CSV table of C-alpha atoms in Angstrom, one decimal:
chain,number,residue,atom,x,y,z
I,1,MET,CA,0.0,0.0,0.0
I,2,ASN,CA,1.3,3.4,-0.9
I,3,GLU,CA,0.5,6.7,1.0
I,4,MET,CA,-2.7,7.3,-1.0
I,5,ASP,CA,-4.0,3.8,-0.2
I,6,LYS,CA,-3.3,4.4,3.5
I,7,GLN,CA,-5.2,7.7,3.4
I,8,LEU,CA,-8.2,6.0,1.8
I,9,VAL,CA,-8.2,3.2,4.3
I,10,SER,CA,-8.0,5.7,7.2
I,11,VAL,CA,-11.1,7.4,6.0
I,12,LEU,CA,-12.9,4.1,5.5
I,13,ARG,CA,-12.0,3.0,9.0
I,14,HIS,CA,-14.0,6.0,10.3
I,15,ASP,CA,-16.9,5.6,7.9
I,16,ALA,CA,-16.9,2.4,5.8
I,17,ARG,CA,-20.4,3.4,4.5
I,18,ALA,CA,-19.3,6.6,2.9
I,19,SER,CA,-20.1,6.8,-0.8
I,20,ILE,CA,-17.5,7.2,-3.5
I,21,SER,CA,-18.5,10.8,-3.8
I,22,GLU,CA,-18.1,11.5,-0.1
I,23,LEU,CA,-14.7,9.7,0.0
I,24,ALA,CA,-13.5,11.7,-3.0
I,25,GLY,CA,-14.6,15.0,-1.4
I,26,ARG,CA,-12.9,14.2,1.9
I,27,LEU,CA,-9.7,13.1,0.2
I,28,GLY,CA,-9.7,15.8,-2.5
I,29,TRP,CA,-9.5,13.1,-5.2
I,30,SER,CA,-11.7,12.3,-8.2
I,31,ARG,CA,-14.4,9.7,-7.9
I,32,THR,CA,-12.6,7.6,-10.5
I,33,THR,CA,-9.4,7.6,-8.4
I,34,VAL,CA,-11.3,6.5,-5.3
I,35,ARG,CA,-13.2,3.8,-7.2
I,36,THR,CA,-10.0,2.5,-8.9
I,37,ARG,CA,-8.0,2.4,-5.6
I,38,MET,CA,-10.8,0.7,-3.7
I,39,ALA,CA,-11.2,-2.0,-6.4
I,40,ARG,CA,-7.4,-2.6,-6.5
I,41,LEU,CA,-7.2,-2.9,-2.7
I,42,GLN,CA,-10.1,-5.5,-2.8
I,43,GLN,CA,-8.7,-7.4,-5.7
I,44,SER,CA,-5.2,-7.6,-4.1
I,45,GLY,CA,-6.8,-8.9,-0.9
I,46,GLU,CA,-5.5,-6.0,1.1
I,47,VAL,CA,-9.1,-5.0,2.0
I,48,LEU,CA,-11.1,-8.1,2.9
I,49,GLY,CA,-14.4,-6.4,3.7
I,50,TYR,CA,-16.2,-3.6,5.5
I,51,SER,CA,-17.7,-3.7,8.9
I,52,VAL,CA,-20.1,-1.9,11.2
I,53,VAL,CA,-19.1,-0.5,14.6
I,54,LEU,CA,-22.0,-0.5,17.0
I,55,LYS,CA,-22.5,2.2,19.6
I,56,SER,CA,-22.5,-0.5,22.2
I,57,ASP,CA,-19.1,-1.6,21.1
I,58,GLN,CA,-17.7,1.8,21.9
I,59,ILE,CA,-19.6,2.3,25.1
I,60,ARG,CA,-18.9,-1.1,26.7
I,61,ASP,CA,-15.2,-0.9,27.0
I,62,PRO,CA,-13.8,2.6,26.4
I,63,VAL,CA,-10.6,1.4,28.1
I,64,ARG,CA,-9.1,-1.8,26.7
I,65,GLY,CA,-5.7,-3.4,26.9
I,66,LEU,CA,-3.7,-6.6,26.9
I,67,MET,CA,-1.9,-8.1,29.9
I,68,MET,CA,0.8,-10.7,29.6
I,69,ILE,CA,1.1,-13.0,32.6
I,70,ALA,CA,3.8,-15.4,33.7
I,71,ILE,CA,2.6,-18.3,35.9
I,72,GLU,CA,4.6,-20.2,38.5
I,73,GLY,CA,4.7,-24.0,38.1
I,74,ARG,CA,1.8,-25.9,36.7
I,75,GLY,CA,-1.0,-23.5,37.7
I,76,THR,CA,-2.0,-22.3,34.3
I,77,GLU,CA,-5.3,-24.1,34.1
I,78,ARG,CA,-6.3,-22.9,37.6
I,79,ILE,CA,-5.3,-19.3,36.7
I,80,ILE,CA,-7.2,-19.4,33.4
I,81,ARG,CA,-10.4,-20.5,35.3
I,82,GLN,CA,-9.9,-17.7,37.8
I,83,LEU,CA,-9.3,-15.1,35.0
I,84,GLY,CA,-12.5,-16.3,33.2
I,85,ALA,CA,-14.5,-15.4,36.3
I,86,PHE,CA,-13.7,-11.7,36.0
I,87,PRO,CA,-16.3,-9.8,34.0
I,88,GLU,CA,-13.6,-7.4,32.7
I,89,VAL,CA,-11.7,-10.2,31.1
I,90,ARG,CA,-12.8,-10.4,27.4
I,91,GLN,CA,-10.4,-13.0,26.0
I,92,ILE,CA,-7.7,-15.3,27.3
I,93,TRP,CA,-4.9,-16.9,25.2
I,94,SER,CA,-2.3,-19.3,26.3
I,95,THR,CA,1.1,-19.0,24.8
I,96,ASN,CA,4.7,-20.2,25.3
I,97,GLY,CA,7.9,-18.4,26.1
I,98,ARG,CA,8.3,-15.8,28.8
I,99,TRP,CA,4.6,-15.2,29.1
I,100,ASP,CA,2.2,-18.1,29.7
I,101,VAL,CA,-1.1,-16.3,29.2
I,102,ILE,CA,-2.2,-13.1,27.4
I,103,VAL,CA,-5.5,-11.5,28.7
I,104,GLU,CA,-7.6,-8.9,27.0
I,105,ILE,CA,-9.2,-6.6,29.6
I,106,GLY,CA,-12.0,-4.1,29.1
I,107,ALA,CA,-13.1,-1.5,31.6
I,108,GLU,CA,-15.2,1.6,31.9
I,109,THR,CA,-12.4,3.8,33.3
I,110,LEU,CA,-8.6,3.8,33.7
I,111,GLU,CA,-9.2,3.3,37.4
I,112,GLY,CA,-11.3,0.2,36.8
I,113,PHE,CA,-8.7,-1.1,34.4
I,114,ASP,CA,-6.0,-0.5,37.0
I,115,ARG,CA,-8.0,-2.3,39.7
I,116,MET,CA,-8.4,-5.3,37.4
I,117,LEU,CA,-4.6,-5.4,36.8
I,118,THR,CA,-4.0,-5.3,40.5
I,119,GLN,CA,-6.5,-8.1,41.2
I,120,ILE,CA,-4.9,-10.3,38.6
I,121,ARG,CA,-1.4,-9.6,39.9
I,122,LYS,CA,-2.6,-10.8,43.4
I,123,LEU,CA,-3.8,-14.2,42.2
I,124,ASP,CA,-1.8,-17.0,43.8
I,125,GLY,CA,0.6,-18.3,41.2
I,126,VAL,CA,1.0,-15.2,39.1
I,127,ALA,CA,4.7,-14.7,39.0
I,128,ALA,CA,5.0,-11.6,36.8
I,129,SER,CA,2.9,-9.4,34.5
């Protein structure tokens, strides 16, 4: 992708429903240029599709982040069960290497997010995060 393609994708990320005319106006390009670039991005597989962002998606978790966790010994399954009980934990992935588990956390505020991090760090068997 060149710089023009990146600009187009940036505008589409904010409003994937914008018409070719609207996109052309926002970018200062001709409609033909927008149409051609969009077609090329789709044909190359760079753009796989367009999606809808719901209001509830934005409101639910204004603060989101990933936490990487190292677990002592063989307590991974127990820790994963405990993590799954927290309503702020959105997804859990096990991995290998320095970190045993990666957790996606969502919260209403930075303070709530920080409280969740603290709670996870205090779980028996969490060695590092």
